[in-house]
Amino acid sequence: MYQSDGGKLKATHLERSAYLYIRQSTLRQVYENTESTKRQYALKKKAVALGWPEDSIITIDNDLGISGTSSELREGFKKLVAEVGMGHAGIVVSIEVSRLSRNSSDWLRLLEICAITDTLIMDEDGIYDVNDFNDRLLLGLKGTMSEAEIHFLHARMRGGMISKARRGELKRALPAGYVYNENDKIIMDPDIQVQNSINIFFKTFKRTGAAFATVREFNRLNLKIPKRFLNGFRKGELAWNSLTHSRSLRLLHNPIYAGIYYYGRAQIKKTVGGKKSVSMPIESWHAYMPDAHPGYITGDQFDENLKKLKENAYAYGEDRKKSPAREGPALLQGIIVCGKCGRRMSVRYQKNCSKLVPIYTCMRDCIENGTKVCQLVMGEKVDEEISKMLLEMLNPFAVKAAIKVQNELKKRKLEADSFYRQQVDRAKYDMELARKRYMLVDPQNRLVATELEAEWNQKIRELEKHKKEYEKKKEDDLKEVTKTTKSDIMQIANDFAKIWSSANVSFRDRKRMLRLLIEDVTVKNDKKIIANIRFKAGTCKTLFIERKLPICEVRKTRADIVRQVDELTENYIPSEIAAILNEKGYRAWNGNMFNLRTINRIIRTYGIKRRHKRLRGKGCLSLREKMLETNFSQAQIMQMRNEGKIVFYRVTDRDEYLYEPQNMNKYLAKI
Ligand SMILES: [Zn+2]
């Protein structure tokens, strides 16, 4: 217990809570350095000794296993700062100030807030009042020392490692195909099978020229790739796995297979978003030693492989790589889930008459394991239906109806309210009755008195319970939508359609709006596209969307029209067929009227027997044959045709005719 607190501790501090902050920087410490954790929890007793009741000591231990060098990931520290800032804390307790923060700026910020809110700080050495100059100086020093300590520790360890790596002596985890010998030199794995499979891998890549194709080839031949366990109870053991796309990329990108010893290919850098592993250009690597050990491929081959991979990536298009910018029109990008396998689907665009049409694809398994594409969903129709649904749901009438329902619910709530109040009244009455009964009993009659007292207590508890229920109920009712919120909601409903269909709203903003309403959409291709929409509010909705026919199907002429063209060809020329069909109300695939050209195209495409062939089949004669048959000149026949004195047929829209044969006598009798 503390001998003296130097008069720093006041009643105002005791009125507030005490915050005990506990942290171990690494998970290993959490498991192994349990003594320190115990010491930290023991501080709680000290806070009790100073006068804080046990239940007003709040322990913050969210940060176990998280380093103190930055406040970024430490939720516990953030919470602590917030509580101190709101004046909830009378004292902050920690085993040493370094536990609070190893980062000076975080530490000083905490001190400043403690000073403003008059919060004390306590560690194993004593209590500090931040408003006291000497204490403040001491605390500042402690913070700086602790930051310096971690800096020196780090510098010494890192420096040692880097200089060892520059000499090529730093031992690191080796990938499959390499092991350390007894002199700590890197050698090829003595297991011939391992060597073979690595060699086959690089040869297959050379032959196929793509990581994806290599994976497919490995899977086709059922080849496996080795992996040595680097730690755990199976350390050193060999396992054979199927080759995956990510694994093959790792193998291809690793310079070690070209006999290069390297270190510092990726380095931790501080960025605005916190610390990040950044891949460095080769000049900035800490170590780069070609021909340091035997390689599976040559250095040139390695460079060539990387070049090849880069080219392949270009083939996919830079756009695809830059997809995080997310400017494309695919409405569901990022929130669409495959209904077949449950993976996230990616987006691809197809250009269709200067319009970008999204296609949602489920490719993850295909890329990683060289299997088939899971499913492709044409996005145009899906996007259209989803936006239609949103507009329907958020139109002013629908919202008005929703508010009406809410009012109805409120009315019912009021009815329920009287029920709860009556319950409280009844409990009060029961309690009163029990009290009276207890008061009236003869105190000598102990047995009865105890019984009645117990009953009375029971009734009091019941009354409390009902009262609490009633209070809670009231609170919930207060949370209800107020009138102003209601008018706001109506306003949003009015504006939504306008904003949604405005041409000035970028695809990106539209997608952001969508994400405020919809959690995710799961799609599955069936006879129709089944889309399950999960809303932010927790409700779900299923849409059945007609699949858009592929363009070859769309352009197809309907079978009944083809049949009619076939029948009409018997008696009519194409322009007449077009007129008949148009009159009957038939239209071409694009909604246009039929004309000579479209009918001719249908006849050609569907192999309909031409009129000429049909008439010749029936024995009709050409002009020359007719001339031979009748012994008239061409001019005479044409004149007879114009006068309608012979039976003839028009074959096409051009002046092509065929003539019905007839014997001369008949003809002469006619004239
Ligand atoms: Zn899938």
mmCIF file of N, CA and C and ligand atoms in Angstrom, residues 338-343 345 362 374-375, ligand 1:
data_model
loop_
_atom_site.group_PDB
_atom_site.id
_atom_site.type_symbol
_atom_site.label_atom_id
_atom_site.label_comp_id
_atom_site.label_asym_id
_atom_site.label_seq_id
_atom_site.Cartn_x
_atom_site.Cartn_y
_atom_site.Cartn_z
ATOM 1 N N CYS A 338 -21.050 -14.951 -55.393
ATOM 2 C CA CYS A 338 -21.463 -16.072 -56.244
ATOM 3 C C CYS A 338 -22.425 -16.984 -55.482
ATOM 4 N N GLY A 339 -23.549 -17.268 -56.089
ATOM 5 C CA GLY A 339 -24.542 -18.125 -55.449
ATOM 6 C C GLY A 339 -24.210 -19.598 -55.552
ATOM 7 N N LYS A 340 -23.161 -19.912 -56.302
ATOM 8 C CA LYS A 340 -22.793 -21.316 -56.468
ATOM 9 C C LYS A 340 -21.732 -21.735 -55.450
ATOM 10 N N CYS A 341 -20.701 -20.872 -55.287
ATOM 11 C CA CYS A 341 -19.608 -21.279 -54.403
ATOM 12 C C CYS A 341 -19.418 -20.319 -53.228
ATOM 13 N N GLY A 342 -20.090 -19.174 -53.241
ATOM 14 C CA GLY A 342 -20.009 -18.264 -52.093
ATOM 15 C C GLY A 342 -18.836 -17.314 -52.129
ATOM 16 N N ARG A 343 -18.033 -17.353 -53.217
ATOM 17 C CA ARG A 343 -16.903 -16.416 -53.287
ATOM 18 C C ARG A 343 -17.376 -15.078 -53.844
ATOM 19 N N MET A 345 -17.490 -12.151 -56.470
ATOM 20 C CA MET A 345 -17.340 -12.178 -57.917
ATOM 21 C C MET A 345 -16.637 -10.922 -58.398
ATOM 22 N N CYS A 362 -17.175 -15.360 -61.668
ATOM 23 C CA CYS A 362 -16.623 -15.992 -60.480
ATOM 24 C C CYS A 362 -15.388 -16.757 -60.929
ATOM 25 N N CYS A 374 -16.445 -20.642 -62.582
ATOM 26 C CA CYS A 374 -17.599 -21.097 -61.802
ATOM 27 C C CYS A 374 -18.906 -20.640 -62.455
ATOM 28 N N GLN A 375 -19.080 -19.351 -62.667
ATOM 29 C CA GLN A 375 -20.227 -18.879 -63.438
ATOM 30 C C GLN A 375 -20.028 -17.445 -63.932
HETATM 31 ZN ZN ZN B 1 -18.542 -19.298 -57.819
#
